[in-house]
Coordinates of C-alpha atoms and ligand atoms in Angstrom, one line a residue:
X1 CA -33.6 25.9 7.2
X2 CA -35.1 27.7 3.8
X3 CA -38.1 26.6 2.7
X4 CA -38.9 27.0 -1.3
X5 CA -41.5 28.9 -2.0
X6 CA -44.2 25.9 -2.7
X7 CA -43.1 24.5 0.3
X8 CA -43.4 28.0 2.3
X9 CA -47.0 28.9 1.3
X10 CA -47.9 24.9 2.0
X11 CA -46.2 25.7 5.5
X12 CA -48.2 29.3 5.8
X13 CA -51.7 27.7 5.1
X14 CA -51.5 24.5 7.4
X15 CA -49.7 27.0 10.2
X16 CA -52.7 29.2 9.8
X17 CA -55.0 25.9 9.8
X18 CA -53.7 24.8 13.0
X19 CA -53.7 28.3 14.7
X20 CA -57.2 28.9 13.4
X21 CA -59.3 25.5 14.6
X22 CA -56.9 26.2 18.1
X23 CA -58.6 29.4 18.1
X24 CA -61.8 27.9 17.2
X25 CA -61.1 24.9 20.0
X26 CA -60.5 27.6 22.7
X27 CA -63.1 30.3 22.2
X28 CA -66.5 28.3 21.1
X29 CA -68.0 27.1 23.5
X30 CA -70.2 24.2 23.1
X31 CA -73.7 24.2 24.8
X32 CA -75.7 21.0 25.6
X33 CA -79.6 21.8 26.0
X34 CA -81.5 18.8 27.7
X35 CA -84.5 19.0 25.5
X36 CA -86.0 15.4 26.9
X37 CA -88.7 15.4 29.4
X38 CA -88.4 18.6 30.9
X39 CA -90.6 18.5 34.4
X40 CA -89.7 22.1 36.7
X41 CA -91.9 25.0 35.9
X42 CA -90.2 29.1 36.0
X43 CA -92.9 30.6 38.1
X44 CA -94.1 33.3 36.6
X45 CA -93.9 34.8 39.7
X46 CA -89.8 34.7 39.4
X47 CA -90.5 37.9 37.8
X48 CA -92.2 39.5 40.3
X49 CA -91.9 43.2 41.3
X50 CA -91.5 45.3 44.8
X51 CA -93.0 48.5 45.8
X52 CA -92.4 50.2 49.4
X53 CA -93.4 53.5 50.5
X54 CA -90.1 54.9 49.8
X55 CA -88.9 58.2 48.1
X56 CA -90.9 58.1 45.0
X57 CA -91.5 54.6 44.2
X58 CA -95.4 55.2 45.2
X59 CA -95.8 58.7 45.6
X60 CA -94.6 60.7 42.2
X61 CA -94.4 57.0 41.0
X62 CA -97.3 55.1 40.8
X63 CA -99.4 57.8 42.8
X64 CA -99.3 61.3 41.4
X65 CA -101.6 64.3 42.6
X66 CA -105.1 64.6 41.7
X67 CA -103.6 68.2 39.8
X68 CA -101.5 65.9 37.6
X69 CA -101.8 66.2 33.8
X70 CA -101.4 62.4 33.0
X71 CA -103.3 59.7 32.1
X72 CA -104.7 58.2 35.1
X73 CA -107.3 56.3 37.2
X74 CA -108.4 57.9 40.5
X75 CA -104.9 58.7 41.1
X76 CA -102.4 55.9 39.6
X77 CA -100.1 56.9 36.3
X78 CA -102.3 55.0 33.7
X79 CA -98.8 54.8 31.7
X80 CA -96.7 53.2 34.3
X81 CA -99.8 50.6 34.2
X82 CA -99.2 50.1 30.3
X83 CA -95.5 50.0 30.8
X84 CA -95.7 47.0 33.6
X85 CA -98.6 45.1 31.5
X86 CA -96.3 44.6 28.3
X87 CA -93.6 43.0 30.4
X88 CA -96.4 40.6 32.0
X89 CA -95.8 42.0 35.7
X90 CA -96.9 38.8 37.8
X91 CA -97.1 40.0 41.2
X92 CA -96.4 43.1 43.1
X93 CA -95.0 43.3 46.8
X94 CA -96.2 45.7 49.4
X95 CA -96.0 48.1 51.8
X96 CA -92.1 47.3 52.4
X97 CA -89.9 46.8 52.7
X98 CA -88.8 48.4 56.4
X99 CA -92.2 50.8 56.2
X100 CA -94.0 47.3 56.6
X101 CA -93.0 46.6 60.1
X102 CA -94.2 50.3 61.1
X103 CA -97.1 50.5 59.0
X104 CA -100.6 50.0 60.2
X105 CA -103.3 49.3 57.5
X106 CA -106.3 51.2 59.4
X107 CA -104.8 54.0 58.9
X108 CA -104.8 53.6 54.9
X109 CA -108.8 53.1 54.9
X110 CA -111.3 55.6 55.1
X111 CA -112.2 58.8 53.8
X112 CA -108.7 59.6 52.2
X113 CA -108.4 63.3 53.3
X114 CA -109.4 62.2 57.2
X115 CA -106.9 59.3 57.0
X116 CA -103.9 59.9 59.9
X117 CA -100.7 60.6 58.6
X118 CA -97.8 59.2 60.0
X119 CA -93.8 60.0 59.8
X120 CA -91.9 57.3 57.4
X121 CA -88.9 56.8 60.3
X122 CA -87.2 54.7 57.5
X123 CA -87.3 56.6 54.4
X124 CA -86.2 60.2 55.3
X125 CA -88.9 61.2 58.1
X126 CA -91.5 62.3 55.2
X127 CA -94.8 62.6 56.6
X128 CA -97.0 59.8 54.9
X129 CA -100.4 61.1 54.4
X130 CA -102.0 57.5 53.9
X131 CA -103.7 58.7 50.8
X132 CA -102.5 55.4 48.8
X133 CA -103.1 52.2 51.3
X134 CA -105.4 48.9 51.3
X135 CA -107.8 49.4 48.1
X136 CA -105.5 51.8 46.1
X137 CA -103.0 49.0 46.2
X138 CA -105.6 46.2 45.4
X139 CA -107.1 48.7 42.6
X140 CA -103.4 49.5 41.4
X141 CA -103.0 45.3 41.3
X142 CA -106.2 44.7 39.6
X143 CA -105.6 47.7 36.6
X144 CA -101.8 46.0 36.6
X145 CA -103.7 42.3 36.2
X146 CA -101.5 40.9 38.9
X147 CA -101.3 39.5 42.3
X148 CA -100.9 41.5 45.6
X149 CA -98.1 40.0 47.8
X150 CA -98.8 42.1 50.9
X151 CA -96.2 42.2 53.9
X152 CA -97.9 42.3 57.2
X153 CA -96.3 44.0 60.3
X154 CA -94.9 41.8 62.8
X155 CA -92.4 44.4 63.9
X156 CA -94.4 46.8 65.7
X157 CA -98.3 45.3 64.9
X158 CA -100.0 42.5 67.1
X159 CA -101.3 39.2 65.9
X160 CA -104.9 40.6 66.1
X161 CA -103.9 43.7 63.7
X162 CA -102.6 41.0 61.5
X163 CA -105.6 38.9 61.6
X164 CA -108.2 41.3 61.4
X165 CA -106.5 42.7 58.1
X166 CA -106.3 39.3 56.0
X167 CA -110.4 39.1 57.3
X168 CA -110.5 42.6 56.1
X169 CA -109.0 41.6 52.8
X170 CA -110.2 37.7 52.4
X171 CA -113.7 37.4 54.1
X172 CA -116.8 36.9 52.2
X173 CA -119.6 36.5 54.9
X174 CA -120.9 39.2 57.9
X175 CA -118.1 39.9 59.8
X176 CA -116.8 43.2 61.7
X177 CA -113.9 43.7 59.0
X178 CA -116.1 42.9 56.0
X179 CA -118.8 45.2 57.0
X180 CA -116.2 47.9 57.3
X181 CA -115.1 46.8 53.8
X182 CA -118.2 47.2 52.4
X183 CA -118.7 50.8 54.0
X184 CA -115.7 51.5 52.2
X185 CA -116.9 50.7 49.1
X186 CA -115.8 47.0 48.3
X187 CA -118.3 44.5 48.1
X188 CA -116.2 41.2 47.4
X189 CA -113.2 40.1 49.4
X190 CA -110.2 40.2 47.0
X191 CA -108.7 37.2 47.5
X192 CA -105.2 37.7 48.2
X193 CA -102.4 34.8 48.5
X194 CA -99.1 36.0 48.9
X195 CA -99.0 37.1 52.6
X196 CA -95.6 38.2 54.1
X197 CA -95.1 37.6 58.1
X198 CA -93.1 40.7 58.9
X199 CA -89.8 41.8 57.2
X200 CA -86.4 41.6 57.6
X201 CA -87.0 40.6 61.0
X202 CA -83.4 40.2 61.7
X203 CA -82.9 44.0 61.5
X204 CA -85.5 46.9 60.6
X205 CA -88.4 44.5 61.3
X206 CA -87.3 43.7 64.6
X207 CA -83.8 42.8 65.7
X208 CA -85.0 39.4 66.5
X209 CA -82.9 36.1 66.1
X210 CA -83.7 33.5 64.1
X211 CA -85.2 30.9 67.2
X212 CA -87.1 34.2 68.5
X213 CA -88.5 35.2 65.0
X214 CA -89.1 31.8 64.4
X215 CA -91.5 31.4 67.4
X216 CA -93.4 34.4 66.1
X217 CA -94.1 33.3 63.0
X218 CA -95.8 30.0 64.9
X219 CA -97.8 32.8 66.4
X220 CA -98.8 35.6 63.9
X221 CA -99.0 33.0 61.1
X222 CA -101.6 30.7 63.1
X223 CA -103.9 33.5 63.4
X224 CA -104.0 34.6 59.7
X225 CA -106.7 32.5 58.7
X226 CA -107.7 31.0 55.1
X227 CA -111.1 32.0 54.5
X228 CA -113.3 29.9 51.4
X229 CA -111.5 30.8 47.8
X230 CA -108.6 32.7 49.6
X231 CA -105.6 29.8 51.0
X232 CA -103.0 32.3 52.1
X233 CA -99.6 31.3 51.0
X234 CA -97.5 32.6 53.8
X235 CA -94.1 33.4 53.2
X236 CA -91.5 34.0 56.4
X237 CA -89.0 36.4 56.7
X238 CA -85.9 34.5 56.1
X239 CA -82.2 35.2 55.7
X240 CA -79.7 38.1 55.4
X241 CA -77.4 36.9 52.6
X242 CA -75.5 34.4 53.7
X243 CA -77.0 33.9 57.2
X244 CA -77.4 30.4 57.1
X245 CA -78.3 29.7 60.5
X246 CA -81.6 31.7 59.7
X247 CA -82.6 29.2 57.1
X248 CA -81.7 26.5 58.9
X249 CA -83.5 27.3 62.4
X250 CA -86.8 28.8 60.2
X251 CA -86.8 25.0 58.2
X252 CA -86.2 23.0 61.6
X253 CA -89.0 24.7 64.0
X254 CA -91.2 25.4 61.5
X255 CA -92.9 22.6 59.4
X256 CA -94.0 22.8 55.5
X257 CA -97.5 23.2 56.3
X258 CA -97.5 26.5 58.1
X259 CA -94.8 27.9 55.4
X260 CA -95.5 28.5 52.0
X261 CA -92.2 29.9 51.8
X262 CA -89.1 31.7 53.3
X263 CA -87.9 34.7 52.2
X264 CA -84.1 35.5 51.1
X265 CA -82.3 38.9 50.5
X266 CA -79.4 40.5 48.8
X267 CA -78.1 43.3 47.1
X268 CA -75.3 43.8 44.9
X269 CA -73.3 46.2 46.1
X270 CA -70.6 47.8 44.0
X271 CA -68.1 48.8 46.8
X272 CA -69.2 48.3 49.9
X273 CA -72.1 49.5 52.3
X274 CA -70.3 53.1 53.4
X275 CA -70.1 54.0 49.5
X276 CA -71.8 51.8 47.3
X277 CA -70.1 53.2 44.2
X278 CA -71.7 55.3 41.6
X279 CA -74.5 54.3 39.6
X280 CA -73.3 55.6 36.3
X281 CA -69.6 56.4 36.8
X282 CA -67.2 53.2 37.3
X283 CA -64.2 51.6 35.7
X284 CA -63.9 48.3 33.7
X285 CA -62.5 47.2 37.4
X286 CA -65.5 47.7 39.5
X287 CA -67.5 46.4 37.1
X288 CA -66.0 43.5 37.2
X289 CA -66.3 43.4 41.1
X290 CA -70.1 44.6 40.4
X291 CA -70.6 41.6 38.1
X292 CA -68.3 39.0 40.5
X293 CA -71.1 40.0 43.4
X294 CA -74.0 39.5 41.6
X295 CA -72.9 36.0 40.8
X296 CA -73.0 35.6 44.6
X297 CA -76.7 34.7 43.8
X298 CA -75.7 31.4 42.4
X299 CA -74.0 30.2 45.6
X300 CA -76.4 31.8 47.6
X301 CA -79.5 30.2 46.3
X302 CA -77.8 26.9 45.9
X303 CA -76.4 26.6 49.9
X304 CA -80.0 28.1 51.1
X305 CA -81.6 25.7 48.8
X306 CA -79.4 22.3 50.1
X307 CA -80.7 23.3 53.7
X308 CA -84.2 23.5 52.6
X309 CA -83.5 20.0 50.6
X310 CA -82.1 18.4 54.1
X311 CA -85.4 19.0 55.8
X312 CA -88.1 19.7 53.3
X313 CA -87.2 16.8 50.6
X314 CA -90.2 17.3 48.4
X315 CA -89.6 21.1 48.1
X316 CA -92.8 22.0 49.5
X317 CA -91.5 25.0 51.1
X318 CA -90.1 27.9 47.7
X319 CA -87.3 30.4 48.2
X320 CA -88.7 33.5 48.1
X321 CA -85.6 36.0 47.0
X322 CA -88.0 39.1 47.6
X323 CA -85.6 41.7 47.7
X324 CA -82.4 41.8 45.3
X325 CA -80.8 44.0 42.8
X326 CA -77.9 46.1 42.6
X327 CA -77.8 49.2 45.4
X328 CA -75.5 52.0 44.7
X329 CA -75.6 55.8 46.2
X330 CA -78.2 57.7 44.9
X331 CA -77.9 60.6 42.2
X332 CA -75.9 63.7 43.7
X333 CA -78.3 66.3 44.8
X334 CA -81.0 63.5 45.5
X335 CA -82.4 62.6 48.9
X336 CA -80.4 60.2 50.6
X337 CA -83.4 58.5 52.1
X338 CA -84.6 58.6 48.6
X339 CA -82.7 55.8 47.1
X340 CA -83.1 57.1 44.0
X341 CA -80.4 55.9 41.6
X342 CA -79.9 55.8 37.6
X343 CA -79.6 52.2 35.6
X344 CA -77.1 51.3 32.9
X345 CA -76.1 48.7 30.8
X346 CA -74.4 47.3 33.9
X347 CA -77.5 46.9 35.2
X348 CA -78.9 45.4 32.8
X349 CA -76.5 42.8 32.9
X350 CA -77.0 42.0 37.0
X351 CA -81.1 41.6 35.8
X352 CA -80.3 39.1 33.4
X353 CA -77.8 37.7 35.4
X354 CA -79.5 36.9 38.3
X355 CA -82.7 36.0 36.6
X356 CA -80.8 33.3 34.5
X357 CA -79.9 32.1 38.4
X358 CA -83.5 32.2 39.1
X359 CA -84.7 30.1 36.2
X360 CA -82.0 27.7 36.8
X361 CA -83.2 26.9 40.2
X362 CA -86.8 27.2 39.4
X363 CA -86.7 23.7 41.3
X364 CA -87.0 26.2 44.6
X365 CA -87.1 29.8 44.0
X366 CA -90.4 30.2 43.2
X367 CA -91.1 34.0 43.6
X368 CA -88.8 37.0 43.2
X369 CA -89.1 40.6 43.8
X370 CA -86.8 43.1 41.9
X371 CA -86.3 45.7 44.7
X372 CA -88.0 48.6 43.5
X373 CA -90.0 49.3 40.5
X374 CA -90.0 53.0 39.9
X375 CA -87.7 55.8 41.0
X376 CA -85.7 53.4 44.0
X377 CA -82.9 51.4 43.8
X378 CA -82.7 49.3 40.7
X379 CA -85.8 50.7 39.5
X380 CA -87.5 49.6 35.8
X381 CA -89.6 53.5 35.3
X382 CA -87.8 56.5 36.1
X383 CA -89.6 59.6 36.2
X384 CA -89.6 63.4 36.1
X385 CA -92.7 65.0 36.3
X386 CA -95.5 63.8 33.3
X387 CA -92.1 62.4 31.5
X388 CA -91.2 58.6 32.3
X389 CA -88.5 55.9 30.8
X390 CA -87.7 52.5 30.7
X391 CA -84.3 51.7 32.1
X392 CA -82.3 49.1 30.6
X393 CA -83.4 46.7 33.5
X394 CA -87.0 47.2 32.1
X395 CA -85.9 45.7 28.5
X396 CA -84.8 42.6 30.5
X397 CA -87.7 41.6 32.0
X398 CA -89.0 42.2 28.3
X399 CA -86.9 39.9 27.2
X400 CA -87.5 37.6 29.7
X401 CA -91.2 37.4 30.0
X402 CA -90.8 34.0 27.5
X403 CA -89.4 31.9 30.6
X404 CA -92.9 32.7 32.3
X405 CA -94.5 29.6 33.3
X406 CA -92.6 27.5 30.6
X407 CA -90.5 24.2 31.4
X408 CA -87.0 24.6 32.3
X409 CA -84.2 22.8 29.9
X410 CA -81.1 22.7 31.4
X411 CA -78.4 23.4 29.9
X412 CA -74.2 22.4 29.9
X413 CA -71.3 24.1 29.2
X414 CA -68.0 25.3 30.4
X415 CA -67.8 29.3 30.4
X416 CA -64.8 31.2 29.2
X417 CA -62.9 33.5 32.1
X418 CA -64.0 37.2 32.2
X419 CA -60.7 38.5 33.9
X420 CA -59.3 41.2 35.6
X421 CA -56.0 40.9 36.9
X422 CA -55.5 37.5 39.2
X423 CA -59.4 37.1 39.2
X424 CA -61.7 35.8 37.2
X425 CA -65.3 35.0 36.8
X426 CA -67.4 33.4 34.5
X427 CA -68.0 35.2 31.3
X428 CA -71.2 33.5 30.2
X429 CA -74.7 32.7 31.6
X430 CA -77.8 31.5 30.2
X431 CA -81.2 29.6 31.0
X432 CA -83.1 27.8 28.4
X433 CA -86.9 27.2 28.6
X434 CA -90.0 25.4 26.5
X435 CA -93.1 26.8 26.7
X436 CA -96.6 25.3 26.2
X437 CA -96.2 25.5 22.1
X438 CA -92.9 23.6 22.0
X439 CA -91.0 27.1 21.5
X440 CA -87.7 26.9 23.2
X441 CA -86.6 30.3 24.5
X442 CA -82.8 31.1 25.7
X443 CA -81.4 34.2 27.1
X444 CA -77.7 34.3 26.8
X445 CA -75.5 36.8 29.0
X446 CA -71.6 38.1 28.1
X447 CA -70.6 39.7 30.8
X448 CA -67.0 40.7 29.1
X449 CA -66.5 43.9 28.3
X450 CA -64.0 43.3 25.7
X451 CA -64.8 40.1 24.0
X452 CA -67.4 38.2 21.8
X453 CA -68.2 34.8 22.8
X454 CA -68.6 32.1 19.9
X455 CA -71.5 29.4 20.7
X456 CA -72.5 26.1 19.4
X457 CA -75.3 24.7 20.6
X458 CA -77.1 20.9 20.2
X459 CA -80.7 21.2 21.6
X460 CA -80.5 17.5 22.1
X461 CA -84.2 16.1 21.2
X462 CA -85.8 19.2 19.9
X463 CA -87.0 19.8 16.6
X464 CA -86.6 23.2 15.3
X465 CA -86.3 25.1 12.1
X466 CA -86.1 28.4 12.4
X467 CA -84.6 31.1 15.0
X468 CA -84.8 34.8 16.2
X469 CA -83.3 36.7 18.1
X470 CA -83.4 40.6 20.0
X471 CA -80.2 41.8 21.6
X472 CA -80.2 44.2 23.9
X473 CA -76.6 46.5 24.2
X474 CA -74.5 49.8 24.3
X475 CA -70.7 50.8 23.4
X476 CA -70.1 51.4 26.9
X477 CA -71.3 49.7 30.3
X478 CA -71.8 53.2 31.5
X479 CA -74.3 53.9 28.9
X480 CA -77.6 54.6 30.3
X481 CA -81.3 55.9 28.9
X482 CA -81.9 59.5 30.0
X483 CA -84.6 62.0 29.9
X484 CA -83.3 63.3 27.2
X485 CA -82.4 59.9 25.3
X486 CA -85.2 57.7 27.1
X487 CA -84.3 55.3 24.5
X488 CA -80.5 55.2 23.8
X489 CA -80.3 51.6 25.3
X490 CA -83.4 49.5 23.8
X491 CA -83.5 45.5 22.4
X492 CA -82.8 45.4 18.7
X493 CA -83.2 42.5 16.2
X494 CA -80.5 40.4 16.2
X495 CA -79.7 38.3 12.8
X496 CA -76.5 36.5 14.3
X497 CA -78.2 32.8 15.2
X498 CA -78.1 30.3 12.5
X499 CA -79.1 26.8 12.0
X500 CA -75.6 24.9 10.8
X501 CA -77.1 21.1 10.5
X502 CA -79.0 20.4 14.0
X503 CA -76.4 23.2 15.7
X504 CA -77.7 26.4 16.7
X505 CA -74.4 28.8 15.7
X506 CA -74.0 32.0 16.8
X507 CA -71.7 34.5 18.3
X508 CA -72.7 36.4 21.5
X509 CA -71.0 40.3 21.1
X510 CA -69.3 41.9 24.5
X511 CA -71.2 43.0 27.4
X512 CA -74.5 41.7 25.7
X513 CA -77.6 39.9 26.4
X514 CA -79.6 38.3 23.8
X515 CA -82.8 36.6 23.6
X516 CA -83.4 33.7 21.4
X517 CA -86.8 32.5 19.9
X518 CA -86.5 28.8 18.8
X519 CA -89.1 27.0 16.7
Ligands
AHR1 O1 -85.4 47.9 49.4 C1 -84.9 48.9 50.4 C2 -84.8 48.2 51.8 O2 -83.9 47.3 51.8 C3 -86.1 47.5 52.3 O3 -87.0 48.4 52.9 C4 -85.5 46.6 53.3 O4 -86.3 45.5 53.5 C5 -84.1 46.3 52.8 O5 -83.2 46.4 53.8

């Protein structure tokens, strides 16, 4: 058939119509945020932070010689302590990690150069000197203005060792431990609340089984005592991944009252645990298998979380995911028992991942630990010598620090595939939060490499005018922030968000994460 040429450009623009609103239709994705009544709070303490005596998380990290020409207090890096206030560090976990369950705490009091040193079995057989233990940490917490979550031994430590510790820590009157205190130069009890019973009791903390661990915990838990102004809010050691029988035997022989919360772990692991896969060098392929892992979170947190519902209804009892993060081998050259390994963009991506998992189950998880803060595993500081940088991961929890303590809004939509060959995964995550001056705050996750994502979105119930955004990026999901270019990867403003009537319009670029200020 020939068209004349009226007739052909009238059948050019309405084929071009049609093909353009079925792009449209199939690439913006529409977003319902449930503005109304929101009632679950994100813990701040969702973005809480680990630190084990391992390679040079504490020692070159947070505890550098007394010779050291840096800033610092006694002997703590004074800007690592900067660094960790601006992103509003909540609490900090400690000893371990596996160094909790063979770490005794009288050993880290005292006149520091008369303390006993010790051999860290689990961390490349360093001798530990004990120069950084009780009231370095607390001092460290206090500078930091955040809250100890210490991780007593059950491993290899007995329930009085245990007891005598929290005195030590929690006890305001004349006792043994707080006259020992005192001698050591604290007056006042410090007050701490987040108690861990052991570690990873299922492996470095003990090869115990759940019913066996689970009797323990009666015991070592029933003599750590809550002393006036200091409830302990104990927190088992609970599950390997997806070892659902843990959860399940810790929820059914151990009631609410006794358990603050239960402790979950994973790691994302690149390849697998033989060779984890390099931190920095990987194809489009294995980060698509990094990203497909971390999303394990999701189904991890929601199948723990239905076995807490079925015996703790009210919630009482918060998921505790104190150890996650990505795990890969460590930088050539570098001590294996070191863990030391370089962040990227990828990284980045796994952090906001998983914390947009986190906020969307506030309803349980109530306190996470990113496993480790400086210089080990996915780490937020790197450093080398007086220099230090903020990984990619660190501008995250930047970003993120708006979801602290605000009410969650959830949110609705159907992702677009992220694919790679036969599989797929969802491109797009996101949480969405109100905080206590009605400003909504989203953080939005594209996890393709290769394309944008268009957004509409109706914040049903919310009055807003005006929007800003920070995005943080790189050309390639390799990239990463070096010694050399500590600040290649950094959040930048992003103008993209627009109002369009009552819609929130924007377009979310590849392998991005973008933080949106709505008011
Ligand atoms: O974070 C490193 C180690 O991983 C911890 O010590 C242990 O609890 C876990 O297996």
């Amino acid at each position: 058939m020939k068209l004349s040429m009226p007739n052909r450009i009238l059948f050019t623009i309405v084929f071009t119509v049609i093909i353009a609103s079925i792009a449209m239709a199939q690439s913006t994705v529409n977003i319902q945020v449930q503005g109304a009544n929101p009632k679950t709070v994100i813990s701040r303490h969702i973005y809480g932070h680990f630190s084990e005596h391992l390679g040079r998380c504490i020692y070159d990290g947070f505890w550098v010689k007394d010779s050291a020409n840096i800033p610092k207090k006694d002997r703590i890096r004074l800007d690592i302590v900067a660094a960790l206030k601006k992103i509003q560090i909540p609490n900090l976990r400690w000893p371990g990690g596996c160094f909790a369950d063979e770490y005794h705490w009288r050993d880290g009091i005292g006149v520091r150069d008369q303390r006993p040193k010790m051999v860290n079995t689990n961390w490349g057989n360093v001798t530990e000197d004990n120069s950084f233990g009780t009231h370095e940490f607390l001092e460290l917490c206090s500078l930091l203005n955040c809250e100890p979550y210490i991780t007593g031994n059950v491993g290899s430590g007995t329930i009085e060792e245990m007891s005598k510790w929290v005195e030590y820590l929690n006890f305001d009157g004349m006792s043994p431990m707080s006259q020992i205190r005192k001698q050591n130069g604290r007056e006042k009890p410090w007050q701490v609340h987040f108690w861990g019973v052991g570690n990873e009791s299922w492996g470095c903390g003990g090869n115990m089984t759940a019913d066996y661990y689970a009797d323990q915990y009666k015991r070592y838990a029933g003599f750590t005592k809550d002393y006036p102004g200091a409830r302990l809010m104990k927190i088992a050691s609970g599950a390997n991944s997806g070892d659902y029988n843990w959860t399940e035997t810790m929820m059914k022989k151990v009631d609410p009252w006794m358990m603050w919360g239960l402790t979950l772990h994973y790691y994302t692991v690149p390849k697998d645990w033989g060779n984890k896969g390099s931190a920095t060098s990987f194809d489009e392929s294995e980060y698509f298998t990094t990203m497909k892992k971390c999303l394990v979170m999701e189904e991890l947190v929601s199948k723990h979380s239905t076995i807490m519902d079925h015996y703790d209804p009210n919630k009482k009892v918060a998921l505790v995911v104190d150890e996650w993060g990505i795990w890969t081998n460590v930088e050539p050259g570098t001590n294996p028992g070191f863990l030391f390994q370089q962040n990227s963009l990828r990284d980045a991506l796994v952090a906001a991942t998983t914390l947009n998992i986190f906020n969307n189950h506030a309803d349980r998880v109530r306190v996470a630990n990113l496993a480790q803060t400086i210089n080990v595993l996915q780490a937020l500081i790197l450093t080398e010598g007086n220099k230090m940088l903020l990984t990619p991961t660190y501008h995250v929890f930047d970003l993120f620090k708006a979801h602290q303590d605000a009410k969650l809004l959830p949110v609705q939509f159907v992702s677009p595939d992220f694919k790679n060959g036969n599989e797929k995964i969802p491109a797009l995550n996101m949480s969405a939060s109100i905080d206590s001056n009605a400003v909504v705050h989203m953080t939005i996750v594209n996890l393709d490499p290769n394309n944008a994502i268009k957004i509409r979105t109706a914040l049903q119930t919310i009055k807003w005018t005006k929007v800003e955004g920070q995005i943080l990026t790189s050309p390639k999901i390799t990239d990463i922030n070096s010694f050399d270019k500590p600040d290649f990867i950094k959040p930048k403003i992003f103008e993209g968000a627009t109002k369009q009537g009552d819609e929130l319009v924007l377009t979310l670029p590849a392998q991005s994460v973008i933080m949106l200020t709505i008011k």
